[in-house]
Amino acid sequence: MGGLRLALTLFTVAPLGVSRVDRQTARAAMAWAPVVGLLLGGVLAVAALGLRGAGGSPLMTAAATVALFALCTRALHLDGLADTADGLGSYQGADKALEIMKKSDIGPFGVVAIAAVLLLDTSALTSIFSRPWPSALALVAAGAAAGRLGATVACRAGLPAARPEGLGALVAETLPRTVVTGITLLVAAAAVLADPVRGPLAVLLAAGVAWTLTRHARRRLGGVTGDVIGAAVELATMTAWLVLATGP
């Protein structure tokens, strides 16, 4: 259960203390990540549907959900997305790119990345909140679970940390690839409840986006960092919601 507590601490603003943070606990936390995403997505979806029921338009509800989602995660993953975009977009060598990513300011690539992701998230959720509430609730939760699966994928064996310190070093290569594959298939199977076709497709595409980003990070940076993991979460969430928002 220490892994679940750490996962809640990393992926939400839940004020949970963690008595031990080591590789074993980190491994469990990355395995629990999609479950935490499911819980968080469900809570936010209920709040959003309350606003929808009070007369809020689908666009207003979607924008409020995106803002609340960022608040409930301390905007940590958005910060990682911006830093990763700045580092990879600099076209510098690994050392220089990692130095850029450590800076507290945000460059043009980071600004554009955050703006694009938030805009696409809002657009997808606007479509989702136009549907009957049971369907909307399931779709939002499924997308959030698929997004946190991005962290699980980023911690697969064979993908080292780019730095010897930090979150990336703690969680990198903690999960065997067979475990990552199994968790991905479980999340995809659960997503059938949200949509028999688009649910599993959204999960698999989200995992694919996270896999592609982290593979690129290994080639450019030498491995993953906490920022790269955050970027994988944001891009996976966006991908899942966009897929789930398509169709009738």
Short mmCIF file of C-alpha atoms in Angstrom, two decimals:
data_model
loop_
_atom_site.label_atom_id
_atom_site.label_comp_id
_atom_site.label_asym_id
_atom_site.label_seq_id
_atom_site.Cartn_x
_atom_site.Cartn_y
_atom_site.Cartn_z
CA MET A 1 0.00 0.00 0.00
CA GLY A 2 3.03 2.27 0.29
CA GLY A 3 3.16 2.28 -3.49
CA LEU A 4 -0.45 3.40 -3.74
CA ARG A 5 0.17 6.19 -1.23
CA LEU A 6 3.19 7.32 -3.23
CA ALA A 7 1.18 7.20 -6.45
CA LEU A 8 -1.53 9.37 -4.91
CA THR A 9 1.15 11.77 -3.67
CA LEU A 10 2.83 12.01 -7.09
CA PHE A 11 -0.28 12.21 -9.24
CA THR A 12 -2.68 14.20 -7.04
CA VAL A 13 -2.69 16.86 -4.35
CA ALA A 14 -3.80 14.32 -1.76
CA PRO A 15 -1.95 15.17 1.50
CA LEU A 16 -0.66 11.66 2.15
CA GLY A 17 2.62 11.08 3.91
CA VAL A 18 4.96 8.42 2.57
CA SER A 19 7.21 6.82 5.16
CA ARG A 20 9.51 5.08 2.70
CA VAL A 21 10.50 6.10 -0.82
CA ASP A 22 12.76 3.58 -2.49
CA ARG A 23 12.90 1.67 -5.76
CA GLN A 24 10.46 -0.98 -4.56
CA THR A 25 7.89 1.59 -3.49
CA ALA A 26 8.44 3.53 -6.70
CA ARG A 27 7.84 0.37 -8.75
CA ALA A 28 4.51 -0.19 -7.03
CA ALA A 29 3.56 3.47 -7.45
CA MET A 30 4.11 3.38 -11.21
CA ALA A 31 2.03 0.21 -11.44
CA TRP A 32 -0.80 1.90 -9.48
CA ALA A 33 -0.69 5.05 -11.65
CA PRO A 34 -3.62 4.15 -13.98
CA VAL A 35 -5.83 3.34 -10.97
CA VAL A 36 -5.06 6.74 -9.45
CA GLY A 37 -5.90 8.31 -12.81
CA LEU A 38 -9.20 6.45 -12.86
CA LEU A 39 -10.10 7.66 -9.38
CA LEU A 40 -9.10 11.24 -10.11
CA GLY A 41 -10.91 11.25 -13.43
CA GLY A 42 -14.05 9.89 -11.81
CA VAL A 43 -14.06 12.55 -9.09
CA LEU A 44 -13.50 15.37 -11.57
CA ALA A 45 -16.09 14.01 -13.95
CA VAL A 46 -18.73 13.98 -11.19
CA ALA A 47 -17.86 17.59 -10.31
CA ALA A 48 -18.01 18.58 -13.97
CA LEU A 49 -21.33 16.88 -14.52
CA GLY A 50 -22.66 18.74 -11.49
CA LEU A 51 -21.74 21.99 -13.23
CA ARG A 52 -23.31 20.71 -16.42
CA GLY A 53 -26.49 19.87 -14.54
CA ALA A 54 -26.53 23.37 -13.05
CA GLY A 55 -26.80 24.79 -16.54
CA GLY A 56 -23.19 25.16 -17.60
CA SER A 57 -22.53 24.75 -21.30
CA PRO A 58 -20.37 21.85 -22.54
CA LEU A 59 -17.55 24.30 -23.31
CA MET A 60 -17.71 25.96 -19.89
CA THR A 61 -17.79 22.55 -18.19
CA ALA A 62 -14.86 21.30 -20.24
CA ALA A 63 -12.74 24.37 -19.48
CA ALA A 64 -13.54 24.10 -15.77
CA THR A 65 -12.63 20.40 -15.79
CA VAL A 66 -9.27 21.05 -17.45
CA ALA A 67 -8.50 23.80 -14.92
CA LEU A 68 -9.54 21.62 -11.98
CA PHE A 69 -7.54 18.70 -13.37
CA ALA A 70 -4.42 20.87 -13.42
CA LEU A 71 -5.14 22.14 -9.92
CA CYS A 72 -5.62 18.63 -8.53
CA THR A 73 -2.23 17.59 -9.93
CA ARG A 74 -0.42 20.82 -8.94
CA ALA A 75 0.12 21.37 -12.70
CA LEU A 76 3.15 19.13 -12.18
CA HIS A 77 2.75 17.23 -15.43
CA LEU A 78 2.10 20.40 -17.41
CA ASP A 79 5.37 21.78 -16.07
CA GLY A 80 7.09 18.58 -17.19
CA LEU A 81 5.51 18.93 -20.62
CA ALA A 82 6.79 22.49 -20.98
CA ASP A 83 10.31 21.62 -19.83
CA THR A 84 10.45 18.60 -22.12
CA ALA A 85 9.26 20.62 -25.09
CA ASP A 86 11.87 23.28 -24.42
CA GLY A 87 14.64 20.70 -24.03
CA LEU A 88 13.79 18.61 -27.07
CA GLY A 89 12.87 21.65 -29.13
CA SER A 90 16.24 23.27 -28.51
CA TYR A 91 17.98 20.78 -30.83
CA GLN A 92 20.96 20.90 -28.48
CA GLY A 93 23.02 17.97 -27.30
CA ALA A 94 21.88 15.89 -24.35
CA ASP A 95 23.79 17.82 -21.68
CA LYS A 96 22.64 21.22 -22.91
CA ALA A 97 19.05 20.04 -23.39
CA LEU A 98 18.95 18.64 -19.85
CA GLU A 99 20.33 21.93 -18.56
CA ILE A 100 17.55 23.80 -20.35
CA MET A 101 14.96 21.46 -18.84
CA LYS A 102 16.20 22.18 -15.30
CA LYS A 103 15.65 25.93 -15.63
CA SER A 104 12.61 27.37 -13.86
CA ASP A 105 11.53 29.57 -16.77
CA ILE A 106 9.45 28.40 -19.75
CA GLY A 107 10.55 29.01 -23.32
CA PRO A 108 8.46 29.35 -26.49
CA PHE A 109 8.30 25.62 -27.14
CA GLY A 110 6.97 25.05 -23.64
CA VAL A 111 4.34 27.77 -23.96
CA VAL A 112 3.09 26.39 -27.26
CA ALA A 113 3.05 22.82 -25.93
CA ILE A 114 0.96 23.74 -22.88
CA ALA A 115 -1.42 25.90 -24.92
CA ALA A 116 -1.91 23.20 -27.55
CA VAL A 117 -2.54 20.42 -25.03
CA LEU A 118 -4.98 22.47 -22.94
CA LEU A 119 -6.83 23.57 -26.07
CA LEU A 120 -7.13 20.03 -27.39
CA ASP A 121 -8.14 18.69 -23.97
CA THR A 122 -10.87 21.32 -23.72
CA SER A 123 -12.06 20.60 -27.25
CA ALA A 124 -12.27 16.86 -26.59
CA LEU A 125 -14.06 17.28 -23.27
CA THR A 126 -16.54 19.71 -24.83
CA SER A 127 -17.62 16.92 -27.14
CA ILE A 128 -17.68 14.37 -24.32
CA PHE A 129 -19.82 16.58 -22.08
CA SER A 130 -22.37 16.93 -24.85
CA ARG A 131 -23.29 13.27 -24.31
CA PRO A 132 -25.58 11.65 -21.71
CA TRP A 133 -24.02 11.77 -18.24
CA PRO A 134 -23.32 8.01 -17.76
CA SER A 135 -21.31 7.95 -20.99
CA ALA A 136 -19.53 11.22 -20.22
CA LEU A 137 -18.55 10.04 -16.75
CA ALA A 138 -17.07 6.82 -18.08
CA LEU A 139 -15.20 8.51 -20.94
CA VAL A 140 -13.58 11.15 -18.74
CA ALA A 141 -12.46 8.55 -16.20
CA ALA A 142 -11.15 6.21 -18.90
CA GLY A 143 -9.12 9.01 -20.48
CA ALA A 144 -7.58 9.97 -17.16
CA ALA A 145 -6.63 6.35 -16.46
CA ALA A 146 -5.08 6.03 -19.91
CA GLY A 147 -3.12 9.22 -19.29
CA ARG A 148 -1.52 7.94 -16.09
CA LEU A 149 -0.66 4.77 -17.96
CA GLY A 150 1.87 7.01 -19.70
CA ALA A 151 3.90 7.04 -16.47
CA THR A 152 3.78 3.25 -16.29
CA VAL A 153 5.04 2.97 -19.87
CA ALA A 154 7.82 5.49 -19.16
CA CYS A 155 9.19 3.30 -16.35
CA ARG A 156 9.63 0.14 -18.42
CA ALA A 157 12.81 -1.89 -18.29
CA GLY A 158 15.42 -0.93 -20.87
CA LEU A 159 14.66 2.80 -20.62
CA PRO A 160 17.31 4.30 -18.30
CA ALA A 161 17.29 7.58 -16.44
CA ALA A 162 18.90 10.54 -18.16
CA ARG A 163 20.28 11.84 -14.87
CA PRO A 164 21.71 10.00 -11.85
CA GLU A 165 19.38 11.92 -9.52
CA GLY A 166 15.78 13.07 -9.34
CA LEU A 167 12.44 11.33 -9.89
CA GLY A 168 13.55 9.82 -13.19
CA ALA A 169 16.44 8.03 -11.51
CA LEU A 170 14.13 6.70 -8.79
CA VAL A 171 11.49 5.20 -11.08
CA ALA A 172 13.36 4.44 -14.32
CA GLU A 173 13.42 0.77 -15.32
CA THR A 174 11.41 -0.30 -12.29
CA LEU A 175 8.78 -2.24 -14.28
CA PRO A 176 9.53 -5.28 -16.48
CA ARG A 177 8.14 -4.94 -19.97
CA THR A 178 5.84 -7.91 -19.43
CA VAL A 179 4.30 -6.11 -16.44
CA VAL A 180 3.86 -2.91 -18.46
CA THR A 181 2.20 -4.88 -21.25
CA GLY A 182 -0.08 -6.63 -18.77
CA ILE A 183 -1.14 -3.38 -17.11
CA THR A 184 -1.78 -1.80 -20.52
CA LEU A 185 -4.00 -4.69 -21.56
CA LEU A 186 -5.89 -4.55 -18.25
CA VAL A 187 -6.56 -0.82 -18.66
CA ALA A 188 -7.62 -1.40 -22.28
CA ALA A 189 -9.98 -4.16 -21.20
CA ALA A 190 -11.51 -1.95 -18.51
CA ALA A 191 -11.97 0.85 -21.06
CA VAL A 192 -14.42 -1.39 -22.92
CA LEU A 193 -16.95 -0.31 -20.29
CA ALA A 194 -16.57 3.29 -21.48
CA ASP A 195 -16.79 2.45 -25.18
CA PRO A 196 -16.50 -1.04 -26.66
CA VAL A 197 -14.36 0.11 -29.58
CA ARG A 198 -12.91 3.52 -28.83
CA GLY A 199 -12.14 2.70 -25.21
CA PRO A 200 -9.43 0.07 -25.87
CA LEU A 201 -8.23 2.00 -28.93
CA ALA A 202 -7.78 5.16 -26.84
CA VAL A 203 -5.74 3.28 -24.23
CA LEU A 204 -3.50 1.59 -26.79
CA LEU A 205 -2.88 4.82 -28.70
CA ALA A 206 -2.17 6.68 -25.45
CA ALA A 207 0.36 4.03 -24.48
CA GLY A 208 1.86 4.25 -27.97
CA VAL A 209 2.29 8.01 -27.70
CA ALA A 210 4.01 7.63 -24.32
CA TRP A 211 6.24 4.87 -25.72
CA THR A 212 7.20 7.00 -28.73
CA LEU A 213 7.98 10.09 -26.64
CA THR A 214 10.13 8.19 -24.15
CA ARG A 215 11.94 6.35 -26.89
CA HIS A 216 12.73 9.70 -28.52
CA ALA A 217 13.87 11.03 -25.14
CA ARG A 218 16.30 8.14 -24.82
CA ARG A 219 17.76 8.93 -28.23
CA ARG A 220 18.03 12.67 -27.56
CA LEU A 221 18.65 12.81 -23.81
CA GLY A 222 19.99 9.38 -22.96
CA GLY A 223 16.87 8.37 -21.03
CA VAL A 224 13.93 9.72 -19.07
CA THR A 225 13.58 12.37 -16.41
CA GLY A 226 10.68 13.36 -14.18
CA ASP A 227 9.82 16.02 -16.76
CA VAL A 228 9.66 13.46 -19.56
CA ILE A 229 7.37 11.27 -17.47
CA GLY A 230 5.10 14.26 -16.86
CA ALA A 231 5.05 15.02 -20.57
CA ALA A 232 4.15 11.40 -21.31
CA VAL A 233 1.22 11.65 -18.91
CA GLU A 234 -0.10 14.85 -20.48
CA LEU A 235 0.24 13.64 -24.08
CA ALA A 236 -1.27 10.26 -23.27
CA THR A 237 -4.27 11.91 -21.57
CA MET A 238 -4.80 14.25 -24.50
CA THR A 239 -4.58 11.37 -26.99
CA ALA A 240 -7.07 9.25 -25.06
CA TRP A 241 -9.65 12.03 -24.70
CA LEU A 242 -9.37 12.96 -28.39
CA VAL A 243 -10.02 9.38 -29.43
CA LEU A 244 -12.89 8.98 -26.97
CA ALA A 245 -14.45 12.25 -28.17
CA THR A 246 -14.76 11.08 -31.77
CA GLY A 247 -17.83 9.43 -33.20
CA PRO A 248 -21.44 9.59 -32.04
#
